[in-house]
Amino acid sequence: MALNRRNFLAGLSLLAASSALRKGFEFEDFHSLKALYKDDFLFGNIITGKQLEKSSGPELELLEREFNALTMENDMKWQLVHPAPEVWHFDPVNRFMDFCDRHGHQAIGHVLVWHSQTPSWVFETEQGKPIGRQQLLDRMKGHIQTLAGHCKGRLYAWDVVNEAIEDNGTFRKSAWYQQIGADFIAEAFRTAHEADPSAQLLYNDYNMHIPAKRRAVVALIRSLKAQGIPIHGVGMQGHIGLDYPDLNEFEKSIKAFANEGVKIHISEIDIDVLPNPYRSAEISTRLNYAPWKDPYREGLPPAVSDEQADRGEALFKVLLNHKESIERVSFWGLADGMSWKNNFPIRGRVNYPLLWGRNFEEKEILRRLRALKSQ
Ligand code: XIL
């Protein structure tokens, strides 16, 4: 039989498949994202309490096969884990940590202190008045001690504080800031470290490419370090679009943070393909629906799918250039139908921000991210 290119390649893959079987794992493992990027950074995704109640299915299969780091999408947020003063819902958290242990994922805690998805009772007296600095500090510390204490030794990292800085570089005027002052951040990191000394502690935020925000985050890192408070990393969320942000500015922020001696986590990537006048991830924002803002209800045109793949590839080239500083790169969801971006910042649209399509079919962007490391 003549050895043409086609059967040569077929022969090669048979060979690879049989040697993989001999070694006791499946052929797919060779081109899983976690295997392809294993010398670069952890490759992560998110999981929900609902998914963790299932024992099998395509979602769990993909999470096991492709990723080696996991974050809970919502179930460790104050509103869900600690909805009332004496009520704690640890079941999903325990299932999460057990799942990560069983399948060799690094577990990421998200999130200890945030202005969103925190119940209003936290900030108020029984009469509905602001509770004031000392009592709010006590509540915040109590929450951190209990939650981070519960997870002690089992998490790779904690998002300690989320989104405390505005795009213009000033502190967000959240209830945390207004009632405690800017030192709520230092107090949160200090308490988290006491509760779980082995977890990496991260400051996490969106729009980290904006120069004023970059400068403010650098100043925050310096100030915490000057006070002897441990901050080990910065989470750059990465809710991006086809034409924003400027990747050069994003790269400058990676460099600026790495120069401060902290690790970078790209914590929440999705690539929005819909018209989006609102370039932020402040989750309370909602804009009005209009059909022209929802142009791909019947499917993603191949040209846009290619554009998204180009964008993903460009982003990953930047990330690979800085792999020494980057500890983890996580997507914020698996399949397009599951993404929060179908409802943010406009409810009820059909968006395509992730690596798998609505029926778990592999998208062009996923093929490109694999190809980038298979050449
Ligand atoms: C989002 C979740 O994906 C949604 O299910 C939820 O309704 C709102 O929050 N920045 C963060 C994440 O740090 O926690 C947010 O997750 C997305 C923006």
PDB file of N, CA and C and ligand atoms in Angstrom, residues 73-74 77 110 114 117 162-163 204 237 239 268 281 283 332 340, ligand 1:
ATOM      1  N   GLU A  73     -19.612  29.294  40.160  1.00  0.00           N
ATOM      2  CA  GLU A  73     -20.143  30.499  39.504  1.00  0.00           C
ATOM      3  C   GLU A  73     -20.843  31.417  40.506  1.00  0.00           C
ATOM      4  N   ASN A  74     -21.641  30.845  41.405  1.00  0.00           N
ATOM      5  CA  ASN A  74     -22.404  31.673  42.340  1.00  0.00           C
ATOM      6  C   ASN A  74     -22.414  31.178  43.785  1.00  0.00           C
ATOM      7  N   LYS A  77     -20.873  32.883  46.886  1.00  0.00           N
ATOM      8  CA  LYS A  77     -21.146  34.310  47.112  1.00  0.00           C
ATOM      9  C   LYS A  77     -22.008  34.464  48.378  1.00  0.00           C
ATOM     10  N   HIS A 110     -14.568  31.892  45.279  1.00  0.00           N
ATOM     11  CA  HIS A 110     -15.107  33.143  44.707  1.00  0.00           C
ATOM     12  C   HIS A 110     -16.428  33.419  45.392  1.00  0.00           C
ATOM     13  N   TRP A 114     -17.653  41.540  48.330  1.00  0.00           N
ATOM     14  CA  TRP A 114     -18.069  42.138  47.062  1.00  0.00           C
ATOM     15  C   TRP A 114     -19.286  43.016  47.351  1.00  0.00           C
ATOM     16  N   GLN A 117     -24.385  40.783  44.998  1.00  0.00           N
ATOM     17  CA  GLN A 117     -24.771  39.467  45.513  1.00  0.00           C
ATOM     18  C   GLN A 117     -24.420  39.309  46.998  1.00  0.00           C
ATOM     19  N   ASN A 162     -13.578  41.708  45.486  1.00  0.00           N
ATOM     20  CA  ASN A 162     -13.957  41.800  44.081  1.00  0.00           C
ATOM     21  C   ASN A 162     -14.427  43.228  43.776  1.00  0.00           C
ATOM     22  N   GLU A 163     -13.886  43.814  42.726  1.00  0.00           N
ATOM     23  CA  GLU A 163     -14.445  45.047  42.131  1.00  0.00           C
ATOM     24  C   GLU A 163     -14.549  46.221  43.107  1.00  0.00           C
ATOM     25  N   ASN A 204      -9.595  40.821  42.670  1.00  0.00           N
ATOM     26  CA  ASN A 204     -10.190  40.482  41.372  1.00  0.00           C
ATOM     27  C   ASN A 204     -11.026  41.658  40.844  1.00  0.00           C
ATOM     28  N   GLN A 237     -10.518  39.823  35.247  1.00  0.00           N
ATOM     29  CA  GLN A 237     -11.689  39.008  34.884  1.00  0.00           C
ATOM     30  C   GLN A 237     -11.689  38.573  33.416  1.00  0.00           C
ATOM     31  N   HIS A 239     -13.924  39.752  30.840  1.00  0.00           N
ATOM     32  CA  HIS A 239     -15.206  39.743  30.111  1.00  0.00           C
ATOM     33  C   HIS A 239     -15.024  40.697  28.931  1.00  0.00           C
ATOM     34  N   GLU A 268     -12.029  35.174  34.453  1.00  0.00           N
ATOM     35  CA  GLU A 268     -13.435  35.028  34.017  1.00  0.00           C
ATOM     36  C   GLU A 268     -13.601  35.335  32.531  1.00  0.00           C
ATOM     37  N   ALA A 281     -18.461  45.099  33.687  1.00  0.00           N
ATOM     38  CA  ALA A 281     -19.105  43.871  34.161  1.00  0.00           C
ATOM     39  C   ALA A 281     -19.839  44.135  35.467  1.00  0.00           C
ATOM     40  N   ILE A 283     -22.639  44.003  37.543  1.00  0.00           N
ATOM     41  CA  ILE A 283     -23.759  43.110  37.223  1.00  0.00           C
ATOM     42  C   ILE A 283     -25.130  43.711  37.464  1.00  0.00           C
ATOM     43  N   TRP A 332     -15.410  31.722  31.801  1.00  0.00           N
ATOM     44  CA  TRP A 332     -16.576  31.872  32.675  1.00  0.00           C
ATOM     45  C   TRP A 332     -17.765  31.143  32.041  1.00  0.00           C
ATOM     46  N   TRP A 340     -23.901  33.713  31.429  1.00  0.00           N
ATOM     47  CA  TRP A 340     -24.606  34.884  31.988  1.00  0.00           C
ATOM     48  C   TRP A 340     -24.751  35.976  30.945  1.00  0.00           C
TER      49      TRP A 340
HETATM   50  C1  XIL B   1     -22.193  36.356  37.431  1.00  0.00           C
HETATM   51  C2  XIL B   1     -22.805  34.969  37.261  1.00  0.00           C
HETATM   52  O1  XIL B   1     -22.226  34.350  36.128  1.00  0.00           O
HETATM   53  C3  XIL B   1     -24.299  35.071  37.110  1.00  0.00           C
HETATM   54  O2  XIL B   1     -24.915  33.768  37.132  1.00  0.00           O
HETATM   55  C4  XIL B   1     -24.914  35.917  38.240  1.00  0.00           C
HETATM   56  O3  XIL B   1     -26.291  36.098  38.003  1.00  0.00           O
HETATM   57  C5  XIL B   1     -24.218  37.259  38.326  1.00  0.00           C
HETATM   58  O4  XIL B   1     -22.824  37.069  38.474  1.00  0.00           O
HETATM   59  N1  XIL B   1     -18.023  39.290  37.731  1.00  0.00           N
HETATM   60  C6  XIL B   1     -17.921  38.313  38.694  1.00  0.00           C
HETATM   61  C7  XIL B   1     -18.820  37.138  38.636  1.00  0.00           C
HETATM   62  O5  XIL B   1     -16.997  38.370  39.521  1.00  0.00           O
HETATM   63  O6  XIL B   1     -19.145  36.643  39.917  1.00  0.00           O
HETATM   64  C8  XIL B   1     -20.107  37.432  37.887  1.00  0.00           C
HETATM   65  O7  XIL B   1     -20.831  36.220  37.748  1.00  0.00           O
HETATM   66  C9  XIL B   1     -19.791  38.062  36.544  1.00  0.00           C
HETATM   67  C10 XIL B   1     -19.051  39.358  36.721  1.00  0.00           C
END
